[in-house]
mmCIF file of C-alpha atoms in Angstrom:
data_model
loop_
_atom_site.group_PDB
_atom_site.id
_atom_site.type_symbol
_atom_site.label_atom_id
_atom_site.label_comp_id
_atom_site.label_asym_id
_atom_site.label_seq_id
_atom_site.Cartn_x
_atom_site.Cartn_y
_atom_site.Cartn_z
ATOM 1 C CA GLY A 25 12.369 -22.790 -73.653
ATOM 2 C CA ALA A 26 13.018 -21.079 -70.313
ATOM 3 C CA PHE A 27 10.759 -21.626 -67.299
ATOM 4 C CA SER A 28 10.427 -19.583 -64.125
ATOM 5 C CA SER A 29 8.885 -21.939 -61.592
ATOM 6 C CA SER A 30 5.577 -22.780 -63.319
ATOM 7 C CA ILE A 31 5.454 -20.053 -66.001
ATOM 8 C CA LYS A 32 7.420 -18.986 -69.067
ATOM 9 C CA GLY A 33 10.774 -17.354 -68.360
ATOM 10 C CA GLY A 34 12.587 -15.038 -70.699
ATOM 11 C CA LEU A 35 15.032 -12.196 -71.259
ATOM 12 C CA GLY A 36 14.802 -8.833 -69.492
ATOM 13 C CA THR A 37 16.745 -5.592 -69.160
ATOM 14 C CA ALA A 38 16.773 -2.557 -66.885
ATOM 15 C CA SER A 39 19.054 0.430 -66.295
ATOM 16 C CA LEU A 40 19.560 3.364 -63.956
ATOM 17 C CA ARG A 41 21.592 6.580 -63.995
ATOM 18 C CA LEU A 42 23.029 7.467 -60.583
ATOM 19 C CA ASP A 43 23.104 11.029 -59.244
ATOM 20 C CA ASN A 44 26.848 11.148 -59.972
ATOM 21 C CA GLY A 45 26.193 10.466 -63.689
ATOM 22 C CA ILE A 46 27.343 6.837 -63.690
ATOM 23 C CA THR A 47 25.032 4.443 -65.534
ATOM 24 C CA VAL A 48 24.292 0.884 -64.428
ATOM 25 C CA GLY A 49 22.361 -1.686 -66.431
ATOM 26 C CA ALA A 50 21.388 -5.336 -66.257
ATOM 27 C CA ILE A 51 20.389 -8.018 -68.724
ATOM 28 C CA VAL A 52 19.211 -11.414 -67.537
ATOM 29 C CA ALA A 53 17.937 -14.695 -68.931
ATOM 30 C CA VAL A 54 15.458 -16.082 -66.399
ATOM 31 C CA ASN A 55 15.124 -19.876 -66.218
ATOM 32 C CA SER A 56 14.631 -20.244 -62.483
ATOM 33 C CA ASP A 57 13.427 -22.991 -60.180
ATOM 34 C CA GLY A 58 12.019 -20.310 -57.870
ATOM 35 C CA SER A 59 9.194 -17.937 -58.721
ATOM 36 C CA VAL A 60 9.271 -14.250 -59.633
ATOM 37 C CA ILE A 61 5.605 -14.087 -58.626
ATOM 38 C CA ASN A 62 4.508 -14.008 -54.984
ATOM 39 C CA PRO A 63 1.915 -16.801 -54.760
ATOM 40 C CA LYS A 64 0.000 -14.939 -52.021
ATOM 41 C CA SER A 65 -0.483 -11.730 -54.004
ATOM 42 C CA GLY A 66 -0.148 -12.994 -57.589
ATOM 43 C CA ARG A 67 2.219 -10.072 -58.309
ATOM 44 C CA PRO A 68 6.009 -9.868 -58.733
ATOM 45 C CA TRP A 69 7.913 -9.954 -55.446
ATOM 46 C CA GLU A 70 9.793 -6.726 -56.216
ATOM 47 C CA ILE A 71 7.024 -4.772 -57.984
ATOM 48 C CA ALA A 72 7.792 -1.709 -55.812
ATOM 49 C CA LEU A 73 11.065 -1.177 -57.718
ATOM 50 C CA GLU A 74 9.191 -0.243 -60.904
ATOM 51 C CA GLN A 75 10.338 2.978 -62.547
ATOM 52 C CA ALA A 76 8.294 5.076 -64.963
ATOM 53 C CA ARG A 77 5.627 2.349 -65.305
ATOM 54 C CA GLU A 78 8.194 0.107 -67.035
ATOM 55 C CA PHE A 79 6.242 -3.062 -66.219
ATOM 56 C CA GLY A 80 3.091 -1.675 -67.833
ATOM 57 C CA SER A 81 -0.376 -2.864 -66.941
ATOM 58 C CA GLN A 82 0.865 -6.472 -67.004
ATOM 59 C CA GLY A 83 3.182 -5.909 -64.060
ATOM 60 C CA ARG A 84 0.358 -4.644 -61.850
ATOM 61 C CA ARG A 85 -1.925 -7.605 -62.524
ATOM 62 C CA ALA A 86 -2.549 -10.237 -59.871
ATOM 63 C CA VAL A 87 -2.574 -13.683 -61.482
ATOM 64 C CA GLU A 88 -3.357 -17.286 -60.616
ATOM 65 C CA LEU A 89 -0.186 -19.353 -60.918
ATOM 66 C CA PRO A 90 -0.390 -22.834 -62.445
ATOM 67 C CA PRO A 91 0.992 -25.732 -60.387
ATOM 68 C CA LYS A 92 4.761 -26.019 -60.368
ATOM 69 C CA PRO A 93 6.247 -29.065 -62.105
ATOM 70 C CA LEU A 94 8.645 -31.257 -60.154
ATOM 71 C CA ALA A 95 12.171 -29.863 -60.126
ATOM 72 C CA SER A 96 15.119 -31.887 -61.276
ATOM 73 C CA PRO A 97 18.870 -31.195 -61.198
ATOM 74 C CA ALA A 98 20.510 -29.274 -64.046
ATOM 75 C CA GLN A 99 17.194 -27.961 -65.391
ATOM 76 C CA ASN A 100 17.398 -24.327 -64.303
ATOM 77 C CA THR A 101 19.798 -21.421 -64.342
ATOM 78 C CA THR A 102 19.371 -17.679 -64.336
ATOM 79 C CA ILE A 103 22.288 -15.922 -65.994
ATOM 80 C CA GLY A 104 22.766 -12.186 -65.849
ATOM 81 C CA LEU A 105 25.183 -9.422 -66.686
ATOM 82 C CA VAL A 106 25.427 -6.069 -64.958
ATOM 83 C CA ALA A 107 27.339 -3.340 -66.730
ATOM 84 C CA THR A 108 28.467 0.155 -65.873
ATOM 85 C CA ASP A 109 30.277 2.968 -67.610
ATOM 86 C CA ALA A 110 32.395 3.462 -64.477
ATOM 87 C CA GLY A 111 35.996 2.355 -64.228
ATOM 88 C CA LEU A 112 36.161 -0.684 -61.947
ATOM 89 C CA ASN A 113 39.094 -2.936 -61.156
ATOM 90 C CA LYS A 114 38.600 -6.711 -60.809
ATOM 91 C CA PRO A 115 37.848 -6.752 -57.052
ATOM 92 C CA GLN A 116 35.378 -3.878 -57.475
ATOM 93 C CA ALA A 117 33.651 -5.632 -60.386
ATOM 94 C CA LEU A 118 33.444 -8.806 -58.299
ATOM 95 C CA LYS A 119 31.786 -6.859 -55.470
ATOM 96 C CA VAL A 120 29.244 -5.340 -57.889
ATOM 97 C CA ALA A 121 28.441 -8.817 -59.296
ATOM 98 C CA GLN A 122 28.042 -10.174 -55.761
ATOM 99 C CA MET A 123 25.674 -7.353 -54.868
ATOM 100 C CA ALA A 124 23.683 -7.950 -58.081
ATOM 101 C CA HIS A 125 23.035 -11.491 -56.814
ATOM 102 C CA ASP A 126 21.051 -9.832 -54.009
ATOM 103 C CA GLY A 127 18.686 -8.426 -56.621
ATOM 104 C CA MET A 128 18.284 -11.917 -58.039
ATOM 105 C CA ALA A 129 17.487 -13.303 -54.596
ATOM 106 C CA ARG A 130 14.935 -10.556 -53.934
ATOM 107 C CA ALA A 131 13.176 -11.057 -57.282
ATOM 108 C CA ILE A 132 13.251 -14.883 -57.439
ATOM 109 C CA ARG A 133 12.218 -16.879 -54.397
ATOM 110 C CA PRO A 134 13.847 -19.163 -53.655
ATOM 111 C CA ALA A 135 16.989 -18.353 -55.618
ATOM 112 C CA HIS A 136 20.288 -20.232 -55.806
ATOM 113 C CA THR A 137 18.632 -23.605 -55.120
ATOM 114 C CA MET A 138 20.234 -26.979 -55.680
ATOM 115 C CA PHE A 139 18.416 -27.028 -59.039
ATOM 116 C CA ASP A 140 19.805 -23.664 -60.229
ATOM 117 C CA GLY A 141 23.153 -22.630 -61.673
ATOM 118 C CA ASP A 142 22.605 -18.913 -61.092
ATOM 119 C CA THR A 143 25.438 -16.637 -62.198
ATOM 120 C CA VAL A 144 25.954 -12.886 -62.549
ATOM 121 C CA PHE A 145 28.852 -11.285 -64.398
ATOM 122 C CA CYS A 146 29.971 -7.649 -64.208
ATOM 123 C CA MET A 147 31.409 -5.555 -66.998
ATOM 124 C CA ALA A 148 32.796 -2.013 -66.697
ATOM 125 C CA THR A 149 33.662 0.169 -69.699
ATOM 126 C CA GLY A 150 35.822 2.608 -67.720
ATOM 127 C CA ARG A 151 34.415 5.669 -69.508
ATOM 128 C CA LYS A 152 33.738 7.478 -66.227
ATOM 129 C CA LYS A 153 36.028 7.786 -63.229
ATOM 130 C CA LEU A 154 34.768 6.805 -59.827
ATOM 131 C CA PRO A 155 34.158 9.846 -57.620
ATOM 132 C CA GLU A 156 36.887 10.599 -55.086
ATOM 133 C CA PRO A 157 35.600 10.748 -51.511
ATOM 134 C CA PRO A 158 36.752 13.558 -49.234
ATOM 135 C CA GLY A 159 38.764 12.775 -46.133
ATOM 136 C CA PHE A 160 42.029 11.135 -45.248
ATOM 137 C CA PHE A 161 40.770 7.897 -43.664
ATOM 138 C CA ILE A 162 38.115 7.026 -46.261
ATOM 139 C CA VAL A 163 38.680 3.892 -48.351
ATOM 140 C CA PRO A 164 39.068 5.160 -51.925
ATOM 141 C CA HIS A 165 35.958 4.601 -54.038
ATOM 142 C CA ALA A 166 34.224 2.391 -51.441
ATOM 143 C CA GLN A 167 31.015 4.448 -51.433
ATOM 144 C CA ALA A 168 30.934 4.693 -55.238
ATOM 145 C CA VAL A 169 31.346 0.913 -55.618
ATOM 146 C CA SER A 170 28.638 0.345 -53.006
ATOM 147 C CA ASP A 171 26.298 2.721 -54.845
ATOM 148 C CA ILE A 172 26.968 0.946 -58.151
ATOM 149 C CA GLY A 173 26.387 -2.438 -56.496
ATOM 150 C CA HIS A 174 23.114 -1.269 -54.965
ATOM 151 C CA ALA A 175 21.958 0.013 -58.361
ATOM 152 C CA ALA A 176 23.075 -3.267 -59.969
ATOM 153 C CA ALA A 177 20.948 -5.251 -57.492
ATOM 154 C CA ASP A 178 17.890 -3.102 -58.190
ATOM 155 C CA CYS A 179 18.465 -3.260 -61.959
ATOM 156 C CA MET A 180 18.849 -7.041 -61.766
ATOM 157 C CA ALA A 181 15.543 -7.387 -59.896
ATOM 158 C CA ARG A 182 13.779 -5.083 -62.367
ATOM 159 C CA ALA A 183 15.260 -6.923 -65.360
ATOM 160 C CA ILE A 184 14.023 -10.234 -63.916
ATOM 161 C CA ILE A 185 10.508 -8.855 -63.593
ATOM 162 C CA ARG A 186 10.679 -7.497 -67.149
ATOM 163 C CA ALA A 187 11.726 -10.952 -68.368
ATOM 164 C CA ILE A 188 8.581 -12.443 -66.861
ATOM 165 C CA VAL A 189 5.997 -9.768 -67.714
ATOM 166 C CA ASP A 190 7.314 -9.446 -71.300
ATOM 167 C CA ALA A 191 7.602 -13.200 -71.975
ATOM 168 C CA GLU A 192 5.477 -14.795 -74.694
ATOM 169 C CA SER A 193 3.815 -18.188 -74.272
ATOM 170 C CA LEU A 194 5.493 -21.027 -76.135
ATOM 171 C CA GLY A 195 3.697 -24.331 -76.628
ATOM 172 C CA GLU A 196 2.545 -25.488 -73.218
ATOM 173 C CA MET A 197 4.748 -22.932 -71.449
ATOM 174 C CA ARG A 198 2.224 -20.271 -70.391
ATOM 175 C CA ALA A 199 3.497 -16.729 -69.991
ATOM 176 C CA PHE A 200 2.509 -14.360 -67.190
ATOM 177 C CA LYS A 201 0.494 -12.229 -69.621
ATOM 178 C CA ASP A 202 -1.665 -15.252 -70.552
ATOM 179 C CA LEU A 203 -2.498 -16.305 -66.987
ATOM 180 C CA ALA A 204 -5.956 -15.744 -65.523
ATOM 181 C CA ASP A 205 -6.446 -12.822 -63.144
ATOM 182 C CA ARG A 206 -6.949 -13.686 -59.478
ATOM 183 C CA SER A 207 -10.535 -13.735 -58.329
ATOM 184 C CA ASP A 208 -9.871 -12.484 -54.761
#
């Protein structure tokens, strides 16, 4: 029974393999007060992040959004997990989770409202070592953690879009795929 603003929310995933061979993925349950769809264009805010036509023809549609119901406290939360096969310590995993929140805020507008309990967790399997940067004065692994965090933010945004474009209508909760196309 998840909503995203005025349409059906849902569960979405996305992943990315970095040039250094490290994999980053995201899974998210979208039940947001804010909208994943730009009301001016009728398309997802972050549609430009699409990879290999993952959103299908649905993701490129421009739709008419139904009116948004009144928000009330404790009704919404978007919960996500970003995961990587890299070895991260706790502070590094925290940084990646923080950066993944940026993907949430780009894909859902507004995000982190007073009606949301948005949370992102980070998990690292440790199967791959972080690359060692050259140089004496370089902070160890800082660039690798930043690259993983950037990928986590993009994966989070893509997973959020997938949750919306793949959602199925339920009762009176109309899914994106069942909305009327825009006439303009």
